[in-house]
XYZ file of C-alpha atoms in Angstrom:
615
model
C 3.855 43.877 -52.035
C 5.463 41.400 -54.408
C 9.265 41.029 -54.423
C 11.106 42.750 -57.209
C 12.455 39.507 -58.725
C 8.937 38.254 -59.305
C 8.523 37.027 -62.860
C 5.169 38.708 -63.291
C 6.351 42.211 -62.213
C 9.417 41.990 -64.459
C 7.466 40.793 -67.464
C 6.579 43.376 -70.197
C 3.087 44.854 -70.102
C 0.548 43.454 -72.493
C -0.399 45.416 -75.547
C -3.885 46.919 -75.470
C -5.837 49.575 -77.236
C -5.684 52.914 -75.367
C -6.040 56.615 -76.050
C -4.153 59.585 -74.652
C -0.637 59.759 -73.267
C 0.998 58.176 -70.296
C -0.210 58.888 -66.785
C 2.692 61.167 -65.999
C 2.003 63.202 -69.147
C -1.716 63.389 -68.384
C -1.071 64.625 -64.848
C 1.443 67.187 -66.122
C -1.028 68.559 -68.684
C -3.762 68.661 -66.031
C -1.540 70.748 -63.738
C -1.083 73.198 -66.582
C -4.844 73.546 -67.155
C -5.295 71.064 -70.037
C -8.003 68.646 -68.816
C -8.893 66.845 -72.061
C -6.560 63.850 -71.622
C -7.412 63.753 -67.902
C -11.110 63.348 -68.636
C -10.289 60.742 -71.290
C -8.243 58.796 -68.746
C -11.090 58.850 -66.226
C -13.478 57.677 -68.919
C -11.292 54.713 -69.878
C -10.790 53.639 -66.265
C -14.578 53.808 -65.646
C -15.357 51.564 -68.602
C -17.282 48.530 -67.293
C -15.830 46.430 -70.139
C -12.240 47.256 -69.356
C -9.910 44.331 -70.053
C -7.355 42.735 -67.762
C -4.463 43.855 -69.956
C -5.648 47.471 -69.903
C -5.956 47.403 -66.093
C -2.417 46.005 -65.752
C -0.949 48.665 -68.061
C -2.686 51.471 -66.206
C -1.748 50.164 -62.780
C 1.932 49.909 -63.716
C 1.914 53.515 -64.875
C 0.107 54.613 -61.731
C 2.756 52.833 -59.602
C 5.470 54.908 -61.252
C 3.438 58.089 -60.783
C 2.283 57.720 -57.151
C 4.461 60.634 -56.012
C 2.420 62.937 -58.233
C -0.956 61.623 -56.991
C -1.521 64.319 -54.389
C -4.907 65.198 -52.918
C -5.532 67.322 -56.059
C -6.038 64.058 -57.961
C -8.388 62.465 -55.377
C -11.115 62.021 -58.004
C -8.856 60.034 -60.244
C -7.533 57.839 -57.384
C -11.090 57.089 -56.267
C -11.871 55.815 -59.788
C -8.839 53.508 -59.588
C -9.972 52.263 -56.148
C -13.356 51.368 -57.659
C -11.860 49.123 -60.351
C -13.271 45.567 -60.187
C -9.969 43.984 -59.343
C -10.961 41.218 -56.921
C -12.835 39.145 -59.493
C -10.097 39.500 -62.103
C -7.137 37.314 -63.035
C -4.304 36.605 -60.633
C -2.072 38.996 -62.592
C -4.497 41.886 -62.048
C -4.844 41.110 -58.351
C -1.048 41.054 -57.796
C -0.501 44.261 -59.757
C -3.301 45.989 -57.847
C -1.771 44.935 -54.528
C 1.557 46.346 -55.643
C -0.143 49.619 -56.591
C -1.868 49.902 -53.210
C 1.386 49.317 -51.396
C 3.092 52.086 -53.317
C 0.108 54.427 -52.901
C -0.286 54.225 -49.100
C 3.492 54.481 -48.513
C 3.898 57.513 -50.805
C 0.533 59.224 -50.181
C -0.817 58.381 -46.735
C -3.765 60.731 -47.406
C -5.302 57.851 -49.343
C -5.063 55.388 -46.464
C -8.705 55.773 -45.401
C -10.115 55.454 -48.931
C -8.049 52.290 -49.450
C -9.372 50.828 -46.158
C -12.942 51.779 -47.109
C -12.556 49.993 -50.436
C -11.278 46.799 -48.744
C -13.890 46.688 -45.995
C -16.716 47.237 -48.503
C -15.750 43.865 -49.953
C -16.316 42.006 -46.657
C -19.878 41.144 -47.713
C -21.147 39.114 -50.690
C -21.138 41.091 -53.911
C -24.473 42.204 -55.341
C -25.589 41.858 -58.928
C -27.897 44.369 -60.551
C -29.339 43.407 -63.918
C -30.845 46.338 -65.755
C -32.462 46.998 -69.035
C -32.379 50.690 -69.812
C -33.517 52.483 -66.697
C -35.390 49.468 -65.276
C -33.717 47.277 -62.653
C -34.645 43.623 -63.289
C -32.813 42.047 -60.369
C -30.889 43.048 -57.305
C -29.766 39.933 -55.532
C -26.806 38.670 -53.586
C -24.127 36.987 -55.581
C -23.066 33.749 -53.881
C -20.197 33.097 -56.321
C -17.685 30.326 -55.829
C -14.811 32.832 -55.544
C -16.199 34.629 -52.486
C -13.831 32.899 -50.041
C -10.848 33.726 -52.271
C -11.963 37.362 -52.408
C -12.220 37.532 -48.654
C -8.747 36.024 -48.306
C -7.335 38.593 -50.677
C -8.920 41.404 -48.688
C -7.320 40.216 -45.467
C -3.986 39.799 -47.222
C -4.275 43.373 -48.450
C -5.002 44.705 -44.969
C -1.932 43.001 -43.580
C 0.181 44.370 -46.438
C -1.039 47.927 -45.819
C -0.237 47.576 -42.114
C 3.366 46.725 -43.022
C 3.669 50.145 -44.731
C 1.488 52.076 -42.245
C 1.718 50.545 -38.752
C -1.077 52.792 -37.475
C -3.529 51.336 -40.032
C -5.514 49.295 -37.416
C -6.480 52.491 -35.609
C -7.692 54.104 -38.819
C -9.488 50.865 -39.691
C -11.718 50.627 -36.609
C -14.027 53.638 -37.361
C -14.437 52.265 -40.879
C -15.505 48.876 -39.561
C -18.140 50.598 -37.418
C -19.354 52.661 -40.327
C -19.554 49.742 -42.720
C -21.368 47.363 -40.347
C -24.474 46.097 -42.156
C -27.860 47.443 -41.123
C -29.616 44.980 -38.838
C -32.290 44.351 -41.468
C -29.820 43.310 -44.108
C -29.920 39.676 -45.143
C -28.596 37.109 -42.619
C -25.892 36.026 -45.048
C -24.521 39.553 -45.231
C -24.427 39.727 -41.454
C -22.713 36.355 -41.161
C -20.002 37.216 -43.669
C -19.268 40.607 -42.159
C -19.028 39.253 -38.596
C -16.811 36.437 -39.828
C -14.414 38.833 -41.521
C -14.304 41.166 -38.525
C -13.298 38.283 -36.316
C -10.601 37.285 -38.757
C -9.105 40.773 -38.438
C -8.693 40.240 -34.674
C -6.285 37.374 -35.385
C -3.670 39.560 -37.093
C -4.654 42.914 -35.523
C -5.054 41.890 -31.838
C -4.678 45.489 -30.726
C -8.275 46.173 -31.804
C -9.773 42.843 -30.771
C -11.683 44.257 -27.823
C -13.158 47.004 -29.947
C -14.194 44.589 -32.682
C -15.818 42.185 -30.211
C -17.619 45.071 -28.585
C -18.909 46.254 -31.973
C -20.154 42.814 -32.935
C -21.845 42.139 -29.593
C -23.430 45.566 -29.555
C -25.014 44.957 -32.952
C -26.119 41.462 -32.078
C -27.688 42.757 -28.843
C -29.834 45.207 -30.851
C -31.106 42.285 -32.904
C -31.590 40.160 -29.782
C -33.810 42.595 -27.914
C -35.918 43.148 -31.034
C -36.410 39.403 -31.659
C -38.263 38.285 -28.556
C -38.873 34.646 -27.723
C -42.533 35.120 -28.424
C -41.855 36.481 -31.899
C -39.350 33.676 -32.733
C -41.691 30.941 -31.554
C -44.676 32.405 -33.431
C -42.648 32.614 -36.643
C -41.424 29.004 -36.229
C -44.966 27.717 -35.614
C -46.354 29.605 -38.603
C -43.541 28.420 -40.880
C -43.998 24.805 -39.856
C -47.783 25.015 -40.267
C -47.345 26.573 -43.730
C -44.992 23.810 -44.756
C -47.397 21.142 -43.620
C -50.275 22.835 -45.439
C -48.313 23.078 -48.660
C -47.190 19.478 -48.357
C -50.755 18.320 -47.752
C -52.027 20.247 -50.770
C -49.313 18.832 -53.020
C -49.918 15.327 -51.751
C -53.653 15.712 -52.514
C -52.914 16.725 -56.101
C -50.006 14.454 -56.908
C -48.320 11.479 -55.368
C -45.004 11.345 -57.189
C -41.505 10.778 -55.922
C -40.420 14.185 -57.215
C -43.127 15.920 -55.169
C -42.112 13.996 -52.051
C -38.518 15.027 -52.534
C -39.549 18.682 -52.956
C -41.695 18.474 -49.833
C -38.803 16.972 -47.886
C -36.421 19.666 -49.037
C -38.896 22.362 -48.038
C -39.278 20.787 -44.600
C -35.494 20.586 -44.191
C -35.152 24.301 -44.925
C -37.714 25.093 -42.236
C -35.898 22.863 -39.742
C -32.420 24.183 -40.387
C -33.092 27.916 -40.605
C -34.945 30.391 -38.424
C -38.232 31.568 -39.849
C -37.848 35.085 -38.448
C -35.180 36.996 -40.434
C -33.870 38.768 -37.358
C -33.535 35.473 -35.547
C -31.728 33.992 -38.519
C -29.235 36.884 -38.489
C -28.733 36.516 -34.770
C -28.329 32.754 -35.037
C -25.717 33.029 -37.798
C -23.836 35.837 -36.088
C -23.680 34.060 -32.685
C -22.704 30.764 -34.322
C -19.720 32.387 -35.982
C -18.802 33.950 -32.613
C -19.022 30.552 -30.843
C -16.732 28.995 -33.483
C -14.317 31.877 -33.054
C -14.215 31.444 -29.285
C -13.526 27.762 -29.603
C -10.801 28.311 -32.198
C -9.061 30.821 -29.964
C -9.246 28.650 -26.859
C -8.341 25.331 -28.495
C -5.489 24.559 -30.849
C -5.199 21.045 -32.268
C -7.662 19.906 -29.618
C -5.533 21.230 -26.747
C -6.957 23.891 -24.410
C -4.917 27.132 -24.370
C -5.434 28.514 -20.873
C -3.621 31.792 -21.367
C -5.442 32.624 -24.609
C -8.736 31.636 -23.034
C -8.080 33.904 -20.055
C -7.240 36.856 -22.288
C -10.402 36.313 -24.349
C -12.481 35.870 -21.204
C -11.248 39.219 -19.890
C -12.295 40.898 -23.123
C -15.709 39.261 -23.091
C -16.212 40.059 -19.388
C -15.414 43.760 -20.016
C -18.037 43.757 -22.803
C -20.466 41.878 -20.531
C -20.205 44.624 -17.908
C -20.540 47.420 -20.441
C -23.224 46.066 -22.784
C -24.832 42.787 -21.781
C -25.406 43.195 -18.071
C -27.294 46.578 -18.362
C -29.432 45.274 -21.269
C -32.828 44.072 -20.184
C -34.681 41.286 -22.024
C -31.792 39.960 -24.098
C -32.290 36.271 -24.655
C -29.284 34.828 -26.445
C -26.224 37.056 -26.672
C -25.298 36.374 -23.039
C -24.631 32.736 -23.954
C -21.209 33.734 -25.246
C -19.990 34.138 -21.631
C -21.857 30.926 -20.678
C -20.006 29.157 -23.507
C -16.457 30.218 -22.702
C -16.963 29.509 -18.989
C -17.756 25.887 -19.866
C -14.166 25.272 -21.036
C -12.600 25.572 -17.581
C -14.058 25.527 -14.065
C -11.694 28.345 -13.129
C -13.339 30.639 -15.672
C -16.798 29.759 -14.384
C -15.771 30.425 -10.798
C -14.212 33.735 -11.834
C -17.485 34.726 -13.490
C -19.472 33.788 -10.417
C -17.075 35.769 -8.174
C -17.472 38.759 -10.503
C -21.269 38.606 -10.275
C -21.087 38.172 -6.500
C -19.006 41.337 -6.155
C -21.555 43.179 -8.305
C -24.444 42.053 -6.155
C -22.983 42.904 -2.736
C -21.477 46.246 -3.749
C -23.909 48.992 -2.564
C -22.197 51.492 -4.843
C -23.658 49.752 -7.902
C -27.100 50.759 -9.158
C -29.868 48.593 -7.703
C -30.966 47.352 -11.154
C -27.349 46.201 -11.867
C -27.258 44.353 -8.536
C -30.614 42.724 -9.268
C -29.465 41.630 -12.691
C -26.209 40.271 -11.334
C -28.202 38.167 -8.886
C -30.375 36.849 -11.731
C -27.307 35.950 -13.763
C -25.729 34.235 -10.768
C -28.809 32.131 -10.047
C -29.431 31.259 -13.684
C -25.796 30.326 -14.307
C -25.602 28.050 -11.260
C -28.857 26.384 -12.199
C -28.163 25.846 -15.882
C -24.427 25.254 -16.309
C -23.616 21.557 -16.338
C -19.945 22.281 -15.764
C -20.561 23.657 -12.249
C -20.024 20.946 -9.595
C -22.369 20.660 -6.643
C -19.614 21.740 -4.223
C -19.362 25.106 -6.035
C -23.134 25.426 -6.068
C -23.292 24.892 -2.284
C -20.479 27.417 -1.722
C -22.361 30.023 -3.709
C -25.607 29.215 -1.892
C -23.805 29.771 1.393
C -22.630 33.183 0.180
C -26.045 34.199 -1.015
C -27.917 32.998 2.059
C -25.454 34.616 4.451
C -25.749 37.891 2.532
C -29.550 37.665 2.669
C -29.450 37.101 6.458
C -27.097 40.036 6.861
C -29.514 42.173 4.847
C -32.424 41.077 7.061
C -30.388 41.914 10.204
C -29.739 45.383 8.875
C -33.372 46.025 8.092
C -35.056 44.607 11.172
C -34.500 47.773 13.185
C -34.974 50.166 10.268
C -38.003 52.135 9.092
C -38.089 50.269 5.766
C -38.442 46.749 7.132
C -41.528 46.042 5.060
C -42.300 44.465 1.708
C -41.323 47.031 -0.984
C -39.540 46.277 -4.205
C -38.472 49.893 -4.573
C -36.205 49.780 -1.536
C -35.170 46.106 -1.496
C -34.792 45.081 -5.115
C -31.338 43.395 -4.768
C -32.562 41.476 -1.712
C -35.560 40.012 -3.560
C -33.433 39.196 -6.604
C -30.960 37.322 -4.351
C -33.845 35.420 -2.705
C -35.309 34.491 -6.053
C -31.920 33.237 -7.253
C -31.530 31.048 -4.142
C -35.008 29.583 -4.723
C -34.240 29.079 -8.418
C -30.941 27.293 -7.687
C -32.612 24.968 -5.196
C -35.327 24.122 -7.726
C -32.821 22.978 -10.326
C -30.201 21.510 -8.035
C -32.278 20.068 -5.172
C -31.637 16.426 -6.178
C -27.869 16.925 -6.065
C -27.995 18.982 -2.912
C -30.608 17.016 -0.918
C -30.277 13.458 -2.215
C -26.495 13.265 -2.611
C -23.674 12.979 -0.151
C -24.372 16.511 1.117
C -27.859 15.719 2.381
C -26.887 14.898 5.924
C -25.090 18.159 6.489
C -27.178 20.413 4.223
C -30.785 19.680 5.271
C -30.496 21.173 8.775
C -28.684 24.132 7.230
C -31.468 24.747 4.752
C -34.210 24.286 7.316
C -32.789 26.777 9.776
C -31.631 29.277 7.212
C -34.638 29.248 4.888
C -37.264 29.555 7.620
C -36.013 32.971 8.565
C -35.880 34.091 4.944
C -39.421 33.123 3.976
C -40.920 34.378 7.252
C -39.121 37.718 7.528
C -41.017 40.985 7.292
C -39.633 41.671 3.839
C -41.713 38.681 2.637
C -39.812 37.523 -0.475
C -42.510 34.963 -1.340
C -44.811 37.842 -2.164
C -42.396 39.498 -4.626
C -40.673 36.614 -6.422
C -42.002 35.074 -9.604
C -45.086 32.915 -8.827
C -43.701 29.945 -10.755
C -40.475 30.060 -8.743
C -42.418 30.409 -5.478
C -44.694 27.462 -6.317
C -41.881 25.092 -7.184
C -39.787 26.201 -4.207
C -42.756 25.616 -1.900
C -43.361 22.173 -3.378
C -39.675 21.113 -3.024
C -39.356 22.359 0.592
C -42.624 20.623 1.420
C -41.473 17.351 -0.117
C -38.272 17.323 1.874
C -39.960 18.770 4.974
C -37.599 21.724 5.066
C -39.834 24.776 5.187
C -43.596 25.071 4.943
C -44.428 28.020 2.695
C -48.117 27.587 1.928
C -49.435 29.515 4.957
C -47.461 32.565 3.814
C -48.449 32.066 0.201
C -52.127 31.881 1.119
C -51.852 35.048 3.221
C -50.112 36.838 0.328
C -52.831 35.731 -2.082
C -55.493 37.265 0.137
C -53.636 40.549 0.317
C -53.063 40.871 -3.440
C -56.566 41.768 -4.575
C -56.449 43.217 -8.114
C -57.987 46.577 -8.836
C -58.269 47.424 -12.533
C -59.001 50.730 -14.156
C -59.356 50.187 -17.885
C -59.206 53.140 -20.247
C -61.380 51.222 -22.730
C -64.003 50.207 -20.159
C -65.062 46.708 -19.254
C -64.703 44.667 -16.145
C -61.833 42.336 -17.054
C -59.862 41.502 -13.884
C -56.155 40.990 -14.401
C -53.271 41.284 -12.015
C -49.558 41.852 -12.216
C -47.756 38.772 -10.957
C -44.182 39.971 -11.291
C -43.510 43.319 -9.634
C -39.833 42.341 -9.444
C -38.029 43.472 -12.600
C -36.240 40.133 -12.961
C -35.523 37.498 -15.539
C -33.365 34.395 -15.859
C -30.856 35.181 -18.615
C -29.887 31.604 -19.351
C -33.358 30.335 -20.133
C -33.329 27.786 -22.982
C -31.669 28.846 -26.213
C -34.119 28.560 -29.126
C -31.734 29.477 -31.982
C -31.198 26.297 -33.968
C -27.494 26.631 -34.794
C -26.529 28.044 -31.424
C -28.196 25.129 -29.670
C -25.586 22.828 -31.166
C -22.950 24.634 -29.127
C -25.065 25.207 -25.965
C -27.083 21.981 -25.515
C -24.096 19.766 -24.515
C -23.178 22.140 -21.652
C -26.734 23.065 -20.640
C -28.966 21.693 -17.894
C -32.561 21.539 -19.133
C -35.629 21.368 -16.932
C -36.467 17.754 -16.334
C -40.108 16.740 -16.635
C -39.613 14.304 -13.754
C -39.045 17.305 -11.490
C -42.484 18.653 -12.324
C -44.096 15.238 -11.835
C -42.554 14.897 -8.391
C -43.930 18.282 -7.377
C -47.547 17.360 -8.059
C -49.589 17.182 -4.929
C -52.030 19.126 -2.720
C -50.164 22.359 -3.081
C -51.730 25.841 -3.156
C -50.208 27.816 -5.969
C -49.614 31.519 -6.045
C -52.307 33.308 -7.976
C -51.334 34.111 -11.539
C -48.899 31.248 -11.857
C -49.218 28.900 -14.788
C -48.092 25.295 -14.172
C -45.986 23.830 -16.946
C -44.061 20.583 -17.059
C -41.904 21.606 -19.998
C -38.646 23.481 -20.107
C -38.844 26.175 -19.170
C -41.115 25.808 -16.178
C -41.383 29.610 -16.077
C -43.349 29.638 -19.363
C -46.223 32.033 -19.170
C -46.441 35.800 -19.057
C -48.174 38.409 -16.991
C -51.473 39.230 -18.721
C -51.460 42.471 -20.588
C -54.154 45.071 -21.075
C -54.344 48.682 -21.947
C -55.573 49.763 -18.576
C -53.784 50.484 -15.344
C -53.419 47.922 -12.552
C -53.079 48.588 -8.844
C -52.427 46.153 -6.015
C -54.395 46.589 -2.782
C -53.805 47.354 -0.022
C -50.208 48.242 -0.899
C -49.595 49.201 -4.522
C -46.233 48.855 -6.243
C -44.927 51.800 -8.176
C -42.602 49.648 -10.144
C -43.731 46.452 -11.877
C -42.238 45.286 -15.112
C -43.083 42.082 -16.895
C -40.186 39.717 -17.213
C -39.468 38.207 -20.606
C -41.338 35.052 -21.413
C -39.445 31.862 -21.044
C -39.920 29.209 -23.604
C -39.937 25.582 -24.457
C -36.488 24.550 -25.729
C -36.460 23.356 -29.332
C -34.754 20.102 -30.278
C -31.327 20.409 -31.863
C -30.978 20.595 -35.602
C -28.109 19.751 -37.893
C -26.040 22.706 -39.061
C -23.230 22.672 -41.494
C -20.570 24.502 -39.480
C -18.378 26.778 -41.513
C -14.737 26.533 -40.451
C -13.445 29.806 -39.070
């Protein structure tokens, strides 16, 4: 609210043409049953051609009359709240803010409508051009004043909170209700997420709830925008651009056409072809910028602020991200913040370790925790080899303890239903060794680590639980090649025996004799497979360990791969999916009741330039 000595507030109101009496008189007549002037007042306020001077005069009278604006006049107040004040002159904006301050302090019943009105302006305005009853256009208005309008909205929220301290709690349900539908345009999603994150800066009491809301919505987009769909859309968009360019070049060969073709190609390179992926990319990019702005001030790392934000993100990780299967990109927010400080990364690894070894957690949660642990250790550049070895020690010792407990039991046989966390832990150990074997085996640790790996891994691969039979074929193949190269463990005898046992039996509902087999009975995935969102890659690539083609070249040799595995020298080496059909598949002699295809991994896209919007 503006101070009373402000020149604008003390200046006389402008003259303007109006009908009816003052607001106090209109309200008095209405209470006595005379509604004519009341209806006339509503009509004048609803006029789309209302002038700035008229709005200022009305608002000043409403400020004087706020004590009379009880719930009986809700219809009239709602009309005032719908006035187009944000795109008006500075005088209108200041008068409107003064009115809102008086209204919420005198009539708290209108707090929610005021908050609804403000939040509804957190997205770009829309313009509808009509002729008669026909709508000619309905497009987003990217006006130059959008940033100023957003700033005014945030200023208004802070002003209201000064009069009503409980406003943030009333605000949160409205933010949930107003969140754009996931199929809204990417720009709408970006603006709304950006404005929600700005609220957390001055209303920290609801930061956790706002972050949870944003991540929940982005997760829904993530699981519905698979890697396969994103890659197909990118390939089709690039092919279409090349075809159009070739057609234009065949017809004309002018500089203007070349410029147009170049601009079209730039659009394809800088944006995601799939609308859902574009929304996800923009939303996560804003979130990455927010995380960095919170953790760094003037280039200096703020440990306490980073720890507080990490705790919020970890709580959301446990509640939303960890139980979500097949998400591809949202989990990179925890990957990103952990790259700022080794202590945060170690805290995250310890958290996952506790999840894995706790028998009170659901098996699927323990399996997923193991997958996150393995993927994080393999892909995070910020993790030193000493930490990797320490985590490998923990995992291997836990695996041996598990084998010890099962040797004398009745379930000491290969079955994913009973031993899911064990197989997930084994697969993570194999995966870590695949990515980190050069550092572990060719560095200073080789002398002390090779005997450890030889003795410890032999028992793992040869135990009755037979993890080589359950783990992903691509992981098994690369693990076998690495251990063969360094003469640590020889896995091919076991792999060959497993291949003979896994004879596919297919019953197809549509007939035919197509033979296909399930190659991943373990419901597992590696959550930090390459990021393929173009803007997000700018934040992730510098802290990310890609799959090196030289690794694949070194592994070439007389190896005997697991059936169903697809060799690939690109990142990710896990590229390739379990074949799908509409029939049912059984494995003989022992069939698995549970087999779920893991999400397809993909080839990482090269980074693209992105104009980062300052938070």
